[in-house]
Short mmCIF file of C-alpha atoms in Angstrom, two decimals:
data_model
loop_
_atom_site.label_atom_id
_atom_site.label_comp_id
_atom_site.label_asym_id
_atom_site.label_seq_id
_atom_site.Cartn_x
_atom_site.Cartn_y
_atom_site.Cartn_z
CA UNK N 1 -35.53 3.44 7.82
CA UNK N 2 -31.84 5.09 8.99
CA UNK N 3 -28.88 3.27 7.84
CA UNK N 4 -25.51 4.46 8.05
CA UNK N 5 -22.35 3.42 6.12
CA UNK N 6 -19.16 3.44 7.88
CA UNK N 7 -16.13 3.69 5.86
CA UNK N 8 -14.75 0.28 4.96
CA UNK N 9 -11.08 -1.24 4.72
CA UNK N 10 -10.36 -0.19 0.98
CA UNK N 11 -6.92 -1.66 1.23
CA UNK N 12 -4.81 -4.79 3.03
CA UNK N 13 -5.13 -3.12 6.52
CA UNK N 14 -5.39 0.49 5.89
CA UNK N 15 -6.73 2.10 8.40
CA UNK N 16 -7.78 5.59 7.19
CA UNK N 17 -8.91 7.57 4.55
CA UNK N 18 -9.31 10.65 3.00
CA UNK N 19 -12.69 12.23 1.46
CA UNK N 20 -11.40 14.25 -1.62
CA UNK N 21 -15.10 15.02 -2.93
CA UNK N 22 -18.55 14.18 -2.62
CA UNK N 23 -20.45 13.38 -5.31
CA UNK N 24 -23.66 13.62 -3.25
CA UNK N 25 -25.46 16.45 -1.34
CA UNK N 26 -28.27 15.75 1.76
CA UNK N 27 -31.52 14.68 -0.04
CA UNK N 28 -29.90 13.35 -2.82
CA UNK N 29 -31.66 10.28 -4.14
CA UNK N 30 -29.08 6.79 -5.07
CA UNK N 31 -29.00 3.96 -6.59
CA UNK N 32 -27.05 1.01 -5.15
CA UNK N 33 -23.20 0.93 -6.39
CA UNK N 34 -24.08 4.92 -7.31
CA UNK N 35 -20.30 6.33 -6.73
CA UNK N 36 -21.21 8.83 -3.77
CA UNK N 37 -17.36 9.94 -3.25
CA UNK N 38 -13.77 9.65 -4.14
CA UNK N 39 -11.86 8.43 -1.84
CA UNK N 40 -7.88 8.76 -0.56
CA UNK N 41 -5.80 5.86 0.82
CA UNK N 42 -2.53 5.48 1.10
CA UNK N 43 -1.98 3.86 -2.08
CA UNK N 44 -5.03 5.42 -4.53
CA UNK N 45 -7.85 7.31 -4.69
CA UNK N 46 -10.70 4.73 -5.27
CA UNK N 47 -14.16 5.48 -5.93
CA UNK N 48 -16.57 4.74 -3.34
CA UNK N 49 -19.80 2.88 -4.59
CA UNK N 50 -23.06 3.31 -2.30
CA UNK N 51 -24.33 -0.01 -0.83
CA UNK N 52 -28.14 1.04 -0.33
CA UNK N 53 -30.34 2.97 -2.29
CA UNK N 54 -32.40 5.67 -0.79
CA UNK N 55 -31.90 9.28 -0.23
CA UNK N 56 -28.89 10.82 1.24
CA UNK N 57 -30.18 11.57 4.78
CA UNK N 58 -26.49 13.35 6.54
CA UNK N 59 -23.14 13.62 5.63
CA UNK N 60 -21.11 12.51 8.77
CA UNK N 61 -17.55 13.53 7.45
CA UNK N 62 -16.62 17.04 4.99
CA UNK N 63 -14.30 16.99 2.09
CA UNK N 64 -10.66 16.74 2.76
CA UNK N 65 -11.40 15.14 5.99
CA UNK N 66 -9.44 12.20 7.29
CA UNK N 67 -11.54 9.59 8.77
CA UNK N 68 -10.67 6.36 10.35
CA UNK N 69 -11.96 3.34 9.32
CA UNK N 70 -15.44 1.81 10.59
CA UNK N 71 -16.10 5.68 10.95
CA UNK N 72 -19.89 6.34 9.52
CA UNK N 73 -19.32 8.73 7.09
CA UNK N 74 -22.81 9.08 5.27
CA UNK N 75 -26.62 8.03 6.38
CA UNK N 76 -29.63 7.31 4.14
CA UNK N 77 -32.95 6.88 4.58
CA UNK N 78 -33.98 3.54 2.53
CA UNK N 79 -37.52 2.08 2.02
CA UNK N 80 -38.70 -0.03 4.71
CA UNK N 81 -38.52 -3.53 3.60
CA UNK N 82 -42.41 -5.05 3.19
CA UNK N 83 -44.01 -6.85 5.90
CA UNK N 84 -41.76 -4.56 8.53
CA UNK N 85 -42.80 -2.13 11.24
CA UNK N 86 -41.41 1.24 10.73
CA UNK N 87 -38.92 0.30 13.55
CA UNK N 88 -37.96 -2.67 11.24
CA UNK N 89 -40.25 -5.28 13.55
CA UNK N 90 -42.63 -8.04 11.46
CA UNK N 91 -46.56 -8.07 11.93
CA UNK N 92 -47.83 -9.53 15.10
CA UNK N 93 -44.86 -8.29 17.60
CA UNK N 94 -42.96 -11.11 16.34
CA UNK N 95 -39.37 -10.31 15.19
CA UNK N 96 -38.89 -11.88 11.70
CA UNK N 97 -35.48 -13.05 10.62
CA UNK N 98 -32.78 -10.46 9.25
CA UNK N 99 -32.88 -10.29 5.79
CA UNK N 100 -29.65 -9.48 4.19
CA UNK N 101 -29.75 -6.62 1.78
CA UNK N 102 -27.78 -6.19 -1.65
CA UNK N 103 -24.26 -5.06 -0.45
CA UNK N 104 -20.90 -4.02 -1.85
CA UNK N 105 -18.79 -6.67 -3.17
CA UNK N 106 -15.90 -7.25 -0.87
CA UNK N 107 -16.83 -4.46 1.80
CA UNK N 108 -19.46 -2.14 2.49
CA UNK N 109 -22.33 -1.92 5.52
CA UNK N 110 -23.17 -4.72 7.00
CA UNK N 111 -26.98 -4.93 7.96
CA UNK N 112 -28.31 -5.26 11.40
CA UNK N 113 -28.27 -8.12 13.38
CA UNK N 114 -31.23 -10.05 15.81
CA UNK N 115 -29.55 -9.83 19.15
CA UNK N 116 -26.12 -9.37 18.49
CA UNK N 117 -24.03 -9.52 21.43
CA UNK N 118 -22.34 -6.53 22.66
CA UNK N 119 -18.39 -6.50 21.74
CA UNK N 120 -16.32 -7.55 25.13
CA UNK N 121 -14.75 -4.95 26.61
CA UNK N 122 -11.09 -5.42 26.77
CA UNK N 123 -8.86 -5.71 30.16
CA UNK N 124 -9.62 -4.08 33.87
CA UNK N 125 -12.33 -1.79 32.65
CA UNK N 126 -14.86 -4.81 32.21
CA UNK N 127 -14.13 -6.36 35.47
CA UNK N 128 -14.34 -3.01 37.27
CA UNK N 129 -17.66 -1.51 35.77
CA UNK N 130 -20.61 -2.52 37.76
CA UNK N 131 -23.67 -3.43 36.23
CA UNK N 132 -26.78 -2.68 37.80
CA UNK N 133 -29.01 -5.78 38.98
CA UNK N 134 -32.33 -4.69 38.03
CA UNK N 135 -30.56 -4.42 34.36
CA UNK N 136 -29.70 -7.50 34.55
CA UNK N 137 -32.36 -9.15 35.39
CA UNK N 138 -34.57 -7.98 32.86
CA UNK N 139 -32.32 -8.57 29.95
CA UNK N 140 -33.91 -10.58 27.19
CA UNK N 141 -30.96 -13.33 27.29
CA UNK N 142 -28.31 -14.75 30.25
CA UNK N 143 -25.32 -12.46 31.17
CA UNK N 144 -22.00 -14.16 31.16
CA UNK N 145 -18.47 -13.82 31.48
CA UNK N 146 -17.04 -11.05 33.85
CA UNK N 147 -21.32 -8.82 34.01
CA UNK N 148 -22.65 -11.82 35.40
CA UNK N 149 -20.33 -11.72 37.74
CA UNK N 150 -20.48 -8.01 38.36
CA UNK N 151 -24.18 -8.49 38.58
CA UNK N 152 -24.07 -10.87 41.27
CA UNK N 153 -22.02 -8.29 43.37
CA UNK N 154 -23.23 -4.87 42.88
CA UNK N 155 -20.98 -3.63 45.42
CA UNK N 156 -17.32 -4.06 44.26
CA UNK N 157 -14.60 -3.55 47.71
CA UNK N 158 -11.77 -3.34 45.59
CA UNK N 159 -10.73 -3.17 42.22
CA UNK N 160 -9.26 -6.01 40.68
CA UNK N 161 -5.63 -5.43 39.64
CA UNK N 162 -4.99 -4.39 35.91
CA UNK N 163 -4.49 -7.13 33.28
CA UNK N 164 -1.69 -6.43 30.47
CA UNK N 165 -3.08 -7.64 27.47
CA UNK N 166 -1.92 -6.73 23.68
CA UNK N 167 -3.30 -3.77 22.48
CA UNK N 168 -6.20 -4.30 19.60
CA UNK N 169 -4.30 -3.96 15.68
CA UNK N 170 -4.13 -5.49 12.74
CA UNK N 171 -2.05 -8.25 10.86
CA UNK N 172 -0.18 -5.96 8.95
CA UNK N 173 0.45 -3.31 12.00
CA UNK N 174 1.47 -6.40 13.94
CA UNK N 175 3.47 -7.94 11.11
CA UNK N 176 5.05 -4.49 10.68
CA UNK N 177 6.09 -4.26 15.20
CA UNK N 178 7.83 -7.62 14.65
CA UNK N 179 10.02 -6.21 11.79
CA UNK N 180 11.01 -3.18 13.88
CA UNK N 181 10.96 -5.03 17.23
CA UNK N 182 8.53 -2.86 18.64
CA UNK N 183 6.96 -4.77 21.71
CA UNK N 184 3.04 -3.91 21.61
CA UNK N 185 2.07 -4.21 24.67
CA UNK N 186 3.89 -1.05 25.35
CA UNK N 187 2.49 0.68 22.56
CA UNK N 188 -0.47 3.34 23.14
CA UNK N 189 -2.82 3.57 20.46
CA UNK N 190 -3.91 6.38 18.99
CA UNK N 191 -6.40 4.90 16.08
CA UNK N 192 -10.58 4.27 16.92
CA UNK N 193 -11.13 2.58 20.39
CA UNK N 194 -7.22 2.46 21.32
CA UNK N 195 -6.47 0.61 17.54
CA UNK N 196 -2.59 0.66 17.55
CA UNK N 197 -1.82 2.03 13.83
CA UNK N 198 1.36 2.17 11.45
CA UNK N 199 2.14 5.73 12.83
CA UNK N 200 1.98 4.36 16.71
CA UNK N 201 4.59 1.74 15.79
CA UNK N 202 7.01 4.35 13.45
CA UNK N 203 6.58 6.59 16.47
CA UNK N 204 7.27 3.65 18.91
CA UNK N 205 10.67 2.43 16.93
CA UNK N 206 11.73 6.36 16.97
CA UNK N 207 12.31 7.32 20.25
CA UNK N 208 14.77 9.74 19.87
CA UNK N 209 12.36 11.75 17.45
CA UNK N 210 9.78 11.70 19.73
CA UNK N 211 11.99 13.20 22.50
CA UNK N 212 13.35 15.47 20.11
CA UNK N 213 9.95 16.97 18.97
CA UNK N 214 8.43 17.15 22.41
CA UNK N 215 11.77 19.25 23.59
CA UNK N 216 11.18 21.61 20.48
CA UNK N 217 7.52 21.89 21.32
CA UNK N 218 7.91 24.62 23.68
CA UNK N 219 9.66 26.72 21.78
CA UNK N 220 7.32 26.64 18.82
CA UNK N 221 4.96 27.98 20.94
CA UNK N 222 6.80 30.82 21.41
CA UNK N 223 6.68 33.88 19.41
CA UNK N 224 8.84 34.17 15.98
CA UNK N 225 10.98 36.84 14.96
CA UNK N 226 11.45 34.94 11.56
CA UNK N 227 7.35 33.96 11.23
CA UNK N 228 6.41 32.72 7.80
CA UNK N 229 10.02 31.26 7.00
CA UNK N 230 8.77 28.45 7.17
CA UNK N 231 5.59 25.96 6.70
CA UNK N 232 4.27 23.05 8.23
CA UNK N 233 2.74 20.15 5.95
CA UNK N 234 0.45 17.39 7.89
CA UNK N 235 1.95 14.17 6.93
CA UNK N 236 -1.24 12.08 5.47
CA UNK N 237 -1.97 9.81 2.55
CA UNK N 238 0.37 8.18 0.29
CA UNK N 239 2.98 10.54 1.94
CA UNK N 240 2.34 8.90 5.63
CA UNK N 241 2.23 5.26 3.44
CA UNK N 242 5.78 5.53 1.84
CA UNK N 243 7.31 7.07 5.06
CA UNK N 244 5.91 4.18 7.02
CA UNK N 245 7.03 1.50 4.10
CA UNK N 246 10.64 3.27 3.83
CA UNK N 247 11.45 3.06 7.37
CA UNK N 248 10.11 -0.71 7.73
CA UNK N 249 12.56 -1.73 4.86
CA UNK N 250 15.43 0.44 6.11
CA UNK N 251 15.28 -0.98 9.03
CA UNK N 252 14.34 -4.55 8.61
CA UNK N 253 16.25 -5.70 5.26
CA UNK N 254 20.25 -5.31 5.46
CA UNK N 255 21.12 -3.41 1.96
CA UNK N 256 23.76 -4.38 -0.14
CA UNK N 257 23.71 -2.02 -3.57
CA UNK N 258 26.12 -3.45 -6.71
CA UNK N 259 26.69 -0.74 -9.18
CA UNK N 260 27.72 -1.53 -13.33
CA UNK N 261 27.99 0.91 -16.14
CA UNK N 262 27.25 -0.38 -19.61
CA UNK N 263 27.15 0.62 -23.44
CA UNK N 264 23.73 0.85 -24.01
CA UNK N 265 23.98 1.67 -27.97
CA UNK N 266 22.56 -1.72 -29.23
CA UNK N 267 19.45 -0.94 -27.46
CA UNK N 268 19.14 2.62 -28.55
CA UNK N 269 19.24 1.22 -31.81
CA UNK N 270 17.03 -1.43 -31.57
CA UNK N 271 14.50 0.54 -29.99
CA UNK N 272 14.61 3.35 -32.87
CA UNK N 273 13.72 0.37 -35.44
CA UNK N 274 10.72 -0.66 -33.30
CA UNK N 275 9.69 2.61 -32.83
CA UNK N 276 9.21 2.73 -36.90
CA UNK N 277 7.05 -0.76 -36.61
CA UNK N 278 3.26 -0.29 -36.85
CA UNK N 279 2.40 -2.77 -33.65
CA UNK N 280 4.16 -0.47 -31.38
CA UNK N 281 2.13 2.37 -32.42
CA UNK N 282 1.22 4.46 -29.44
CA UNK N 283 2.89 2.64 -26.99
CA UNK N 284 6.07 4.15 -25.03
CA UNK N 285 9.19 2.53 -26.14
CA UNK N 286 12.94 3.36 -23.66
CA UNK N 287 15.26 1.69 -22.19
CA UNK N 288 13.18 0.46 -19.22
CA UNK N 289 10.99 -2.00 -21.62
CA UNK N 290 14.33 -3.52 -22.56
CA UNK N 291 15.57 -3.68 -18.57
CA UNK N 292 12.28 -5.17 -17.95
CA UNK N 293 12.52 -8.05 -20.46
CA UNK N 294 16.09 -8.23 -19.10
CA UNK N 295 15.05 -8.58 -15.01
CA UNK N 296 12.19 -11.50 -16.18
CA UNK N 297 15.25 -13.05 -18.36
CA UNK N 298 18.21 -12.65 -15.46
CA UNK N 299 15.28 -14.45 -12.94
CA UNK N 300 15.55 -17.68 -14.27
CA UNK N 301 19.25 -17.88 -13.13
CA UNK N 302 18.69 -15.99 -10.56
CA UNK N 303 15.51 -16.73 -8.43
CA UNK N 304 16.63 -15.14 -4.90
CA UNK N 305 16.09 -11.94 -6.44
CA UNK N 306 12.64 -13.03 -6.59
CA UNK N 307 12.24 -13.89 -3.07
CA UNK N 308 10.94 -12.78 0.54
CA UNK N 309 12.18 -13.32 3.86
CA UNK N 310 9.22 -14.40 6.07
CA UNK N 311 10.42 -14.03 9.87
CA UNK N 312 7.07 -15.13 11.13
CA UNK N 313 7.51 -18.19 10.01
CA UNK N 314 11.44 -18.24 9.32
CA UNK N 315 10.99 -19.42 5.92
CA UNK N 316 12.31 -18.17 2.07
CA UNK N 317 9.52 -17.92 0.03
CA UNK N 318 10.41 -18.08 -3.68
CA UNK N 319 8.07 -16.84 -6.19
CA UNK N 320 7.81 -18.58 -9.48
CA UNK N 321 6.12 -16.21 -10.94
CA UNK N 322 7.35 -11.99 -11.09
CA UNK N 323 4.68 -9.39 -10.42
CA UNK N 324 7.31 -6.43 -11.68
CA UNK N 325 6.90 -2.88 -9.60
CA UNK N 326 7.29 0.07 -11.59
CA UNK N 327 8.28 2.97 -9.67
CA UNK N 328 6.21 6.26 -10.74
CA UNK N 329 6.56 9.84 -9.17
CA UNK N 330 2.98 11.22 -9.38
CA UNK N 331 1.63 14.67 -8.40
CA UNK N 332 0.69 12.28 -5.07
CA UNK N 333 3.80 11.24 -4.67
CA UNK N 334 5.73 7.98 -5.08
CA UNK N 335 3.82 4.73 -6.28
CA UNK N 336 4.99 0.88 -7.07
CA UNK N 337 2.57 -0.12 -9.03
CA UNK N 338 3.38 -3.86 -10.40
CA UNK N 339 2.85 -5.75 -13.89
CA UNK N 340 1.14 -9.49 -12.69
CA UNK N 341 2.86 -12.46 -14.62
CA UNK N 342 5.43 -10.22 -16.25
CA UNK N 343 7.38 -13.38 -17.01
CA UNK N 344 5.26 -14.39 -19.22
CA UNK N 345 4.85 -10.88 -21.52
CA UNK N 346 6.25 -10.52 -24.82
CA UNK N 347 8.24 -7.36 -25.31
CA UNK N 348 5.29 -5.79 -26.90
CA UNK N 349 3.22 -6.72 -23.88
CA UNK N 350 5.86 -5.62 -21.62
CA UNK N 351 5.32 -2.29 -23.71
CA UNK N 352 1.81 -2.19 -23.21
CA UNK N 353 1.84 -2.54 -19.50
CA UNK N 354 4.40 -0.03 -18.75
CA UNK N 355 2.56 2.94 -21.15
CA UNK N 356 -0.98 1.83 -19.18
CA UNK N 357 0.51 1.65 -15.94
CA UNK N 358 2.16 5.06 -16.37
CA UNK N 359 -0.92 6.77 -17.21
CA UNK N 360 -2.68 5.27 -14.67
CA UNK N 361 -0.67 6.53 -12.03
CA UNK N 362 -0.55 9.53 -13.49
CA UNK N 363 -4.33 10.23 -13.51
CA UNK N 364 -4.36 8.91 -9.50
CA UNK N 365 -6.45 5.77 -10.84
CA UNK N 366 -4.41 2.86 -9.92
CA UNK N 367 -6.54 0.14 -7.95
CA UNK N 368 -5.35 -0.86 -4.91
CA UNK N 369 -4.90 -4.53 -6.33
CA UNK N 370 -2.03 -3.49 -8.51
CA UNK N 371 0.14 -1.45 -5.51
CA UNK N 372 0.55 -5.13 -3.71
CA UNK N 373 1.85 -8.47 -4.36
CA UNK N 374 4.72 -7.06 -6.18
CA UNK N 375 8.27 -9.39 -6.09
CA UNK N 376 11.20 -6.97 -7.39
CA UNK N 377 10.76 -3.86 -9.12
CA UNK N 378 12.79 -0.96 -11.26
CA UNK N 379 13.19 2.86 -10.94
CA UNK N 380 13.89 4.52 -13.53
CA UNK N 381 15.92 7.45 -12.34
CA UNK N 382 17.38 8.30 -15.22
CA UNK N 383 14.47 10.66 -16.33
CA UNK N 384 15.53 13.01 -13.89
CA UNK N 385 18.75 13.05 -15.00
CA UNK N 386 20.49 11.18 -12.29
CA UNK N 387 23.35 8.71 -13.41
CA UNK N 388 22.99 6.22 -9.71
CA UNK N 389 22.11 5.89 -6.55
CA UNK N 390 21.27 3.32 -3.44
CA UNK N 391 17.47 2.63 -3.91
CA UNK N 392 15.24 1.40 -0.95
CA UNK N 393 13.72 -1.67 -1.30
CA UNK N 394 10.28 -2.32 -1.07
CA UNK N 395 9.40 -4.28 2.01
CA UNK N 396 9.15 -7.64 0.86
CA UNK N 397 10.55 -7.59 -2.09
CA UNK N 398 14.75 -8.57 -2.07
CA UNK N 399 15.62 -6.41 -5.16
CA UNK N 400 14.88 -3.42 -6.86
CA UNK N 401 16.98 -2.38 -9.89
CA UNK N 402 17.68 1.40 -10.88
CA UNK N 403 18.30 2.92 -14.30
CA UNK N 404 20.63 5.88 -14.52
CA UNK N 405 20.67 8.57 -16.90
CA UNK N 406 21.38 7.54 -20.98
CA UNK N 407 24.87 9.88 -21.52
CA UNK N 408 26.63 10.11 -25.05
CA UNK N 409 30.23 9.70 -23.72
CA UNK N 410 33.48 8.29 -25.15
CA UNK N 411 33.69 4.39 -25.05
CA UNK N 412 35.91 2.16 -25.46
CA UNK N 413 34.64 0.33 -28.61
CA UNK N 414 36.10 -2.27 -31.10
CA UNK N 415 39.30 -1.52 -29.85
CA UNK N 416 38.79 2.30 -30.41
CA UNK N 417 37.65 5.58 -28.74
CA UNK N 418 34.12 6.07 -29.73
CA UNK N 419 30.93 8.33 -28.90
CA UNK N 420 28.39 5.74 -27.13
CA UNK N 421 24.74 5.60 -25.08
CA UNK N 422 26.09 4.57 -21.62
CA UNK N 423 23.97 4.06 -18.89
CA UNK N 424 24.80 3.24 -14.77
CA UNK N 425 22.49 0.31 -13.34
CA UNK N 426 22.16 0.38 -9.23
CA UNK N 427 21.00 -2.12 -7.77
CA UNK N 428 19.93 -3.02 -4.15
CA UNK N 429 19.64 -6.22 -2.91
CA UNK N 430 18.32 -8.22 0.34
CA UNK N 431 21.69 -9.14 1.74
CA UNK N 432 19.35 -11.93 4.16
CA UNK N 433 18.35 -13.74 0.65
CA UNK N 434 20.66 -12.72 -1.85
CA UNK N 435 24.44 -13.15 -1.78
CA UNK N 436 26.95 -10.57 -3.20
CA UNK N 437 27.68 -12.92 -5.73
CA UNK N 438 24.38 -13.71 -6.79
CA UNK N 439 23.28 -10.04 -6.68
CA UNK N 440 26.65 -9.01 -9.33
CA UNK N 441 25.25 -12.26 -11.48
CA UNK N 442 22.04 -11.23 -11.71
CA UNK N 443 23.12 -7.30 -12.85
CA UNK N 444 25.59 -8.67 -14.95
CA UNK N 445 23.19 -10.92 -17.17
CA UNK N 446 20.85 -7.87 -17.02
CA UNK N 447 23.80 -5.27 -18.31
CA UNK N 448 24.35 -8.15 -20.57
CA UNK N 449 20.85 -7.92 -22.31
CA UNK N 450 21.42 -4.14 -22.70
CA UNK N 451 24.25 -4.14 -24.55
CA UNK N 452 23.21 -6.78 -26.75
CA UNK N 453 19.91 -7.42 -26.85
CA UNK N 454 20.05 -10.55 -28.84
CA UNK N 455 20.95 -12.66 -25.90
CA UNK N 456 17.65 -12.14 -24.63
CA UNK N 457 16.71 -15.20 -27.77
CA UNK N 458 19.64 -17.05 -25.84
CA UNK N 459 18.26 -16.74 -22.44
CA UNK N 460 15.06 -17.33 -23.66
#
């Protein structure tokens, strides 16, 4: 017996893929949850598990494809189950009840069904098709809706005039056209079966680009003088993700950014003598566990930091709990991967998180799970040697702090001139849900922390 897995949702609405490798070749035998590929979304590369066990009979899709989701991708031939027919029929011409076969957890294929109705076709086009009445009449069970009435009237005089209905996408596409104002109805789709997609929306919120490329598209055609001075890169994957997040944010969430330079030296120390301490053996010790423990801390008097703006239902939801995001530049590009129930980590859990989450994201491992939910989140663009800047929020999310650089510079200290570790925080705030004087409290009692990290027992 045939069956064929499509590719399934991997992610909260993604709706495509990339095959980086198979780990299978035609005639291949499985076993179920074998891993048969690794897979590309736009937040991880996850490791697709095989829901049937058989022998690979056809690989739909190649490596480094892009496929859209509910595409089949790979068929097997499994055992026919006992007491079936070879076209899956019981004894006797009698059609036995389908039996549900072990199946991914979460997603996967989903088995045949006994006379499953076909899926209604979607405005004029199933009002105008005719359907034939001899077809009709010997269907195995009653047509309805708009065939039966085709059926009754083979011969159509006129067609009926178009309907404008909403275009078939999903929550988060749709969640994503009411944060841009992008009316759907006017939006073509260019995903599986006319499935309006992240990209249609971007596109439809960007009319000036579109203009713009389709007035340069002639003259690309044209021959070069300069050829090879340049390159074009097809924007895909976690690249085609972040784009799609950044302009949503830009464009939804008014940004405010506060800016506050501190003496870091207390920390510098204090991470030096922990660094000498056997429990924090292997585990990576800077400034950003510190700022980390400081943002939980600076929370607590501070909770519209740790908010979202929901327009659907014109509500402020407050989170009492913080899943921190940890910005990380990978070889894939940029991921916001977030530590659950920070709040409630000591600094040497703090510790821990950060060094596994690092090397996670490193390594292109991180599950999808732990690129959502997030509630603020830090970058930590000091590494690169940058002393500020105006981060982007992530979309909703109402804060996101950034570390600068850690320069030895004259201070101010004890009433002298002294050599110091000072370091710039940035950060951007939610302007909807956070006030200005809320956002300079909030980076205040963080600088605070920073400078002397013994208030953190205070604020405890």
């Amino acid at each position: 017996m045939l069956r064929e897995f499509r590719l399934p949702d991997l992610g909260e609405g993604l709706t495509e893929s990339e095959i980086l490798n198979w780990h299978v070749s035609v005639g291949d035998t499985v076993e179920l949850n074998q891993v048969i590929a690794d897979v590309e979304t736009a937040k991880a590369v996850v490791e697709l598990p095989s829901p049937y066990a058989g022998i690979v009979a056809r690989l739909h899709e190649q490596a480094g494809t892009v496929v859209e989701v509910g595409s089949p991708i790979v068929s097997f031939e499994v055992a026919t189950p006992a007491g079936a027919d070879a076209d899956g029929s019981g004894t006797g011409g009698e059609s036995a009840p389908a039996k549900r076969e072990p199946n991914l957890v979460g997603y996967g294929a989903v088995p045949d069904a006994v006379g499953r109705p076909a899926r209604r076709r979607r405005g004029a086009a199933a009002a105008a098709e005719p359907v034939p009445v001899a077809v009709a009449a010997a269907a195995p069970a009653p047509v309805t809706g708009a065939a039966a009435v085709a059926a009754a009237a083979p011969t159509v005089s006129a067609a009926p005039a178009p309907v404008r209905e909403r275009p078939r996408s999903t929550p988060p596409v749709r969640k994503l056209a009411r944060d841009m104002g992008v009316d759907l109805t006017g939006v073509q789709g260019s995903g599986p079966g006319g499935l309006v997609v992240r990209a249609d929306i971007v596109r439809a919120a960007s009319p000036a680009a579109d203009t713009a490329s389709a007035t340069a598209a002639p003259a690309a055609a044209e021959p070069q003088a300069c050829a090879g001075r340049e390159e074009r890169t097809p924007v895909s994957g976690m690249r085609k993700h972040t784009a799609a997040a950044m302009v949503a944010s830009a464009f939804t969430a008014p940004h405010a950014t506060v800016f506050l330079t501190v003496d870091i030296t207390p920390t510098m120390e204090l991470l030096k003598r922990l660094k000498q301490q056997p429990a924090f053996d292997g585990l990576k010790l800077s400034p950003l566990t510190l700022a980390a423990k400081a943002v939980c801390l600076a929370l607590g008097r501070y909770p519209s930091l740790n908010s979202r703006w929901d327009e659907a239902a014109r509500e402020i939801v407050r989170y009492n709990y913080v899943n921190l995001g940890i910005a990380a530049a990978t070889p894939r590009g940029l991921m916001v991967p977030n530590i659950k129930d920070a709040q409630a980590l000591s600094l040497h859990g703090l510790a821990a998180a950060v060094t596994a989450l690092a090397q996670t994201a490193r390594d292109g491992r991180t599950p999808p799970a732990d690129l959502t939910g997030g509630t603020i989140s830090i970058s930590n663009v000091g590494v690169f040697g940058v002393d500020a800047g105006t981060p982007i929020l992530n979309p909703g999310e109402a804060g996101i702090l950034a570390l600068g650089a850690v320069r030895r510079q004259p201070w101010e200290y004890e009433g002298e001139i002294a050599l110091r570790s000072v370091m710039t925080l940035s950060l951007s705030f939610d302007h909807r849900l956070v006030d200005g004087e809320q956002g300079a409290g909030f980076l205040s009692d963080v600088g605070a922390v920073l400078a002397d990290p013994l208030l953190a027992l205070a604020m405890a």
